[in-house]
Tab-separated table of C-alpha atoms in Angstrom:
chain	number	residue	atom	x	y	z
A	15	MET	CA	1.745	-17.520	3.111
A	16	ILE	CA	-1.431	-17.327	5.150
A	17	GLY	CA	-0.780	-18.071	8.774
A	18	ASN	CA	-3.081	-19.414	11.413
A	19	THR	CA	-2.851	-16.667	13.991
A	20	GLY	CA	-5.851	-14.429	14.474
A	21	ARG	CA	-3.881	-11.416	13.270
A	22	GLN	CA	-2.716	-13.210	10.127
A	23	ARG	CA	-6.291	-14.258	9.347
A	24	ALA	CA	-7.495	-10.698	9.942
A	25	ILE	CA	-4.806	-9.353	7.616
A	26	ALA	CA	-5.747	-11.890	4.933
A	27	LYS	CA	-9.414	-10.914	5.248
A	28	ALA	CA	-8.620	-7.176	5.122
A	29	LEU	CA	-6.388	-7.697	2.101
A	30	THR	CA	-9.071	-9.600	0.200
A	31	ALA	CA	-11.689	-6.985	1.075
A	32	LEU	CA	-9.482	-4.031	0.096
A	33	LEU	CA	-7.891	-5.443	-3.070
A	34	PRO	CA	-10.150	-8.059	-4.657
A	35	LEU	CA	-8.342	-8.114	-8.026
A	36	ALA	CA	-4.740	-7.447	-7.015
A	37	PRO	CA	-2.194	-9.886	-8.455
A	38	TYR	CA	-0.969	-12.601	-6.111
A	39	SER	CA	2.648	-11.440	-6.432
A	40	ASP	CA	1.615	-8.031	-5.089
A	41	THR	CA	-0.723	-9.270	-2.364
A	42	GLU	CA	1.949	-11.576	-0.957
A	43	LYS	CA	4.382	-8.666	-0.607
A	44	ILE	CA	1.670	-6.477	0.924
A	45	ARG	CA	0.687	-9.283	3.324
A	46	ALA	CA	4.320	-9.674	4.444
A	47	ASP	CA	4.670	-5.916	4.972
A	48	ALA	CA	1.395	-5.734	6.922
A	49	ASN	CA	2.690	-8.541	9.166
A	50	ALA	CA	6.015	-6.781	9.783
A	51	LYS	CA	7.084	-6.151	13.352
A	52	HIS	CA	6.660	-2.361	13.102
A	53	MET	CA	3.001	-2.825	12.065
A	54	LYS	CA	2.023	-5.167	14.936
A	55	THR	CA	0.498	-2.401	17.058
A	56	LEU	CA	-1.822	-1.256	14.267
A	57	PRO	CA	-5.248	-2.750	13.573
A	58	PRO	CA	-5.006	-5.224	10.645
A	59	THR	CA	-7.065	-3.024	8.306
A	60	ILE	CA	-4.764	-0.044	8.888
A	61	ALA	CA	-1.626	-2.179	8.532
A	62	VAL	CA	-2.917	-3.555	5.215
A	63	TRP	CA	-3.790	-0.073	3.939
A	64	LEU	CA	-0.403	1.411	4.839
A	65	ALA	CA	1.441	-1.601	3.408
A	66	THR	CA	-0.628	-1.331	0.215
A	67	VAL	CA	0.074	2.362	-0.301
A	68	ALA	CA	3.788	1.908	0.332
A	69	HIS	CA	3.997	-1.128	-1.954
A	70	VAL	CA	2.161	0.539	-4.823
A	71	ARG	CA	4.171	3.744	-4.397
A	72	HIS	CA	7.512	1.931	-4.595
A	73	GLU	CA	6.650	-0.784	-7.134
A	74	HIS	CA	4.082	0.746	-9.500
A	75	THR	CA	4.896	4.451	-9.756
A	76	ALA	CA	7.739	6.800	-10.678
A	77	TYR	CA	8.332	7.552	-6.962
A	78	GLU	CA	11.862	6.100	-6.815
A	79	LYS	CA	12.799	7.886	-10.049
A	80	LEU	CA	11.549	11.200	-8.664
A	81	LEU	CA	13.624	10.718	-5.517
A	82	ALA	CA	16.663	9.896	-7.657
A	83	GLU	CA	16.067	13.100	-9.620
A	84	GLY	CA	16.292	15.112	-6.398
A	85	TYR	CA	12.669	15.572	-5.377
A	86	ASP	CA	12.072	15.477	-1.643
A	87	ARG	CA	9.886	12.707	-0.236
A	88	ASP	CA	6.747	14.831	0.163
A	89	SER	CA	6.962	16.266	-3.351
A	90	ALA	CA	7.576	12.851	-4.882
A	91	ARG	CA	4.609	11.445	-2.963
A	92	PHE	CA	2.412	14.286	-4.184
A	93	PHE	CA	3.309	13.632	-7.817
A	94	VAL	CA	2.510	9.896	-7.685
A	95	VAL	CA	-0.927	9.999	-6.011
A	96	GLY	CA	-2.641	9.672	-9.406
A	97	GLU	CA	-0.493	6.675	-10.354
A	98	ILE	CA	-1.226	5.013	-7.012
A	99	ASN	CA	-4.953	5.503	-7.476
A	100	GLU	CA	-4.797	4.176	-11.049
A	101	THR	CA	-3.237	0.945	-9.772
A	102	LEU	CA	-5.720	0.711	-6.909
A	103	THR	CA	-8.590	1.233	-9.361
A	104	THR	CA	-7.254	-1.520	-11.627
A	105	TRP	CA	-7.223	-3.820	-8.592
A	106	ARG	CA	-10.811	-2.747	-7.763
A	107	ALA	CA	-9.683	-1.383	-4.409
A	108	THR	CA	-12.451	-0.363	-2.043
A	109	ARG	CA	-10.448	2.706	-1.027
A	110	LEU	CA	-8.292	5.223	-2.882
A	111	LEU	CA	-5.507	7.455	-1.621
A	112	ASP	CA	-6.668	10.919	-0.638
A	113	PRO	CA	-3.959	13.419	-1.616
A	114	ASP	CA	-4.726	15.394	1.551
A	115	ASP	CA	-3.862	12.472	3.855
A	116	GLU	CA	-0.380	13.336	5.036
A	117	ASP	CA	0.179	10.135	7.055
A	118	GLU	CA	0.265	7.780	4.091
């Protein structure tokens, strides 16, 4: 759902710019996550990026399986960077995940 607040419009714009070919079912989940209370203090573009990375990591990679197999969070994240970037590339994302970025 696209809201009418300035922040919601900014998030919608950032989402469209970042992920022009992402499926609607994914963008709606990312939009909701970017609008979450804990993201309100972040600029919309950063909130969308962080929500995107988290969504792709949990929904389109083996991240959860690696955690279940006993890998720690940082190791599991390291092993799925390529999968995240493959999904982002498929969606024609204007940014890819840098494996050296520890915040994401």
